[in-house]
């Protein structure tokens, strides 16, 4: 679902507006040596049917059903590595433990990039561009292990600040003392020959890849910094081949900061430094019947843990950054009846999923959740704690059967507004027969811990806002959306509210030299780590329509020299001009300024963004 | 997780421990190979990588790539006794701006950047000139340290831990990063590489250990990772390829073929070298006289152990302790006679180097 920035109509809307089920229990069966799963599209959240699921190292395969689910039973004990394949998507991978109770794999697939032809006897740079910049692979001649000269190269970019659920496996430096890895930038590289076979590098050969640093992380990783890089090995289910990459300027566009590194095996590849500042957080997983033992909790950036009989687990996370928690629990030979009860039914299964996206664990609800500095002590995930704790709650429930779409607007100094719709997604991920979705539970939290629950404006409207909650310019806001109101979070996302934006050197009625003018403006949030606003500036001469009567700027800088788009550019014509300035914060497709999804989840998608228009001013430009 | 065991061949009679630098956790693991477990973790500083053992076996020197320092570990007490800076604490950043915190906190009196730049401490965690290579002087009174960032070579007196000499090595072409240093008799051998990733040539430079005058130089692959000192020459692992190159001053290098990604190397007998081949999850046993090599994948009980980095020899010379440095870390006990893995002992992921020390 995309929206053209200039057509956003939500501001007008803003101007106008200003249970637990007691049935069943937690005793439903969960068969040993079983792995169940759910496969979705990372871009839309749609469940994907017809995905081939292969157990690595065996001949076992299955296919996802029309709900995007699968189940594999009677697996050998130990680590289970799974490959997921569907036409049009980059290869997906997942891991789970075949253990005493069923485990769940939640996999999101990413639509693959465009195919590009390549003759491997040539040196060549191929790239796929996104709003973050060009994702490139640089081939040396004759470095590929093939004699076929008609190859197809597919580069599938992945921005972990928005799409980390599509990263395969666990991003962990494991072994005796596991350490989380913090994802920075990734891509999948597929080289296919004429027979559609995957091609790799010759033994002893390498290629160079360049992966853009996501805009949200550019304040953390500077030019010259070293970042650890890894390739995913589907055979072992681990990230391997650690080498150091360097942050440099893109060799494609000369400006984008990219992670440049050497690659030896084409697969998923990217940068993820070991997390130095860790903390141990106590979480508590519950479903509609109470606390849940044996739920698997995964944190990113962080580790994985299993809840004890109190439904609690200690889990190591990176300190001071947003964390995605996902908890899962699978019941076998069980289904959910109309009252939400778990009822025995041979061959059926129930997959409960819950997500919590925490911008920062400090101060949520005005409290500190139970946590300690450093990694969790070994084995503590299974210890049973006494009651004097305040665990972070994660509620799980079956993922929604329908499909939801959220559009959230943060109005600096004003409201937080969410429009929620339910419908049937088409092949592009857009909703058809969309209707307002009532009954959702939506919370909004700022990065200082202030939280509010949004209320539906009118029954049946699907429009939600929070009373007595003012969006402060420059703060980061996180939405957690339980779209179907069954207690588990189905989707989440975050964005900065645009800061206070104002002209620095232009005033209404002012007069300036057309040849010397550089317009500058300020943004009170500019120094916030991770803040990356887009500014749109236009100069339009009143009554003029020629090429020298108009200049426009779209970008992240806070200065602009207005020039007519002649060749070479020339000063604007003297005259009276209307000058506009707008600031935007959210996710954009860089090529055509479409607002793109940054609320992700299972069975839902959406966008959260902020816009701040500055009142237009009139100025006079003078000639030489 | 129990360690994997293939069989229980006779163990070396000399009681010993194995020390492994665990880069991801700022520690050195103390491992009892007989028990197959880590007995102790010594916090040493940021990104511990290469290690050398003093000739008397009493000290281990650990290069702290992320803390611009070397940690001295006492083998008897298994504790850090001293740290040495390998380059001065800077007053200014690369852009010329003043690092005020260094003045406010009197950072110039510290002996490691880890005192301030540690987990939970000052940001960034990884700082400094990135020391990486290490070699001892012939009388074991000084350390030679090579740095990646500026191609700097430093000499540290072990008497007082002071940097007594430091010099930026002039680049050869694009080769400007001092990736490793070794000592061969009265000469130093420095591997200078281009900024990675690169396809340009590196240089192997011979220096007089006293004067640091250049004696000879020869090109090598784009990414030399390690220099193994031999009696007359030095063996260089070309990490970007599947080759090792034998360098002697004034002679053309001699190439040997192993499997892709050679990194660490270990002498395992007269004229024999074990090459740790990172990208091929294998080791190669190389005969330097004949040039023949045999390669073995690192596997045990159906499991492949990935990304070997360095190895150390057991006191009786029969076993090689190999660091498998994937995100799932293992110390492998490799029997040199049968050329197979006997045990896999869990260690931290992203571990790097290994030394064998006597047991107190």
Short mmCIF file of C-alpha atoms in Angstrom, two decimals, chain A residues 172-177 203-204 224 226 230 238-244 246 248 260-262 264-265 276-277, chain B residues 41 119-120 123 125 130 195-197 199 239-241 260-261 278-279 306-307 327-329 346-350:
data_model
loop_
_atom_site.label_atom_id
_atom_site.label_comp_id
_atom_site.label_asym_id
_atom_site.label_seq_id
_atom_site.Cartn_x
_atom_site.Cartn_y
_atom_site.Cartn_z
CA UNK A 172 23.79 -14.23 17.68
CA UNK A 173 27.45 -14.90 18.33
CA UNK A 174 26.64 -18.07 20.21
CA UNK A 175 28.72 -20.77 21.81
CA UNK A 176 29.47 -20.85 25.49
CA UNK A 177 28.52 -17.24 26.17
CA UNK A 203 37.04 -21.37 -4.45
CA UNK A 204 39.53 -18.70 -3.42
CA UNK A 224 35.67 4.90 8.28
CA UNK A 226 34.48 -0.91 10.95
CA UNK A 230 28.57 -12.23 8.11
CA UNK A 238 24.25 -19.88 11.42
CA UNK A 239 25.78 -16.59 10.38
CA UNK A 240 29.41 -17.30 9.48
CA UNK A 241 32.49 -16.05 7.65
CA UNK A 242 32.95 -13.03 9.86
CA UNK A 243 35.07 -10.30 8.29
CA UNK A 244 35.35 -6.61 8.92
CA UNK A 246 34.31 -0.46 6.34
CA UNK A 248 32.67 4.29 2.91
CA UNK A 260 31.84 -2.13 1.92
CA UNK A 261 33.11 -5.65 2.47
CA UNK A 262 34.42 -8.77 0.82
CA UNK A 264 32.95 -15.26 -0.40
CA UNK A 265 29.57 -16.99 -0.64
CA UNK A 276 28.61 -4.40 23.82
CA UNK A 277 25.97 -2.94 26.13
CA UNK B 41 37.10 -16.23 31.89
CA UNK B 119 30.58 -2.10 27.95
CA UNK B 120 28.47 0.51 29.67
CA UNK B 123 31.36 5.45 23.49
CA UNK B 125 33.61 0.87 22.44
CA UNK B 130 43.87 -0.98 16.17
CA UNK B 195 42.54 -0.98 3.07
CA UNK B 196 40.07 -3.86 2.85
CA UNK B 197 38.31 -5.00 0.80
CA UNK B 199 42.21 -6.49 -4.97
CA UNK B 239 43.56 -14.72 3.25
CA UNK B 240 41.82 -13.58 0.05
CA UNK B 241 43.05 -16.64 -1.85
CA UNK B 260 40.44 -21.06 0.54
CA UNK B 261 40.87 -18.50 3.28
CA UNK B 278 38.89 -19.95 7.45
CA UNK B 279 36.59 -19.94 4.42
CA UNK B 306 33.45 -23.49 10.63
CA UNK B 307 35.94 -20.67 10.24
CA UNK B 327 29.14 -17.53 15.61
CA UNK B 328 29.01 -20.90 17.38
CA UNK B 329 32.51 -21.07 18.85
CA UNK B 346 32.18 -25.02 23.39
CA UNK B 347 33.73 -21.56 23.69
CA UNK B 348 32.41 -18.12 22.82
CA UNK B 349 31.53 -17.32 19.24
CA UNK B 350 34.02 -15.08 17.38
#
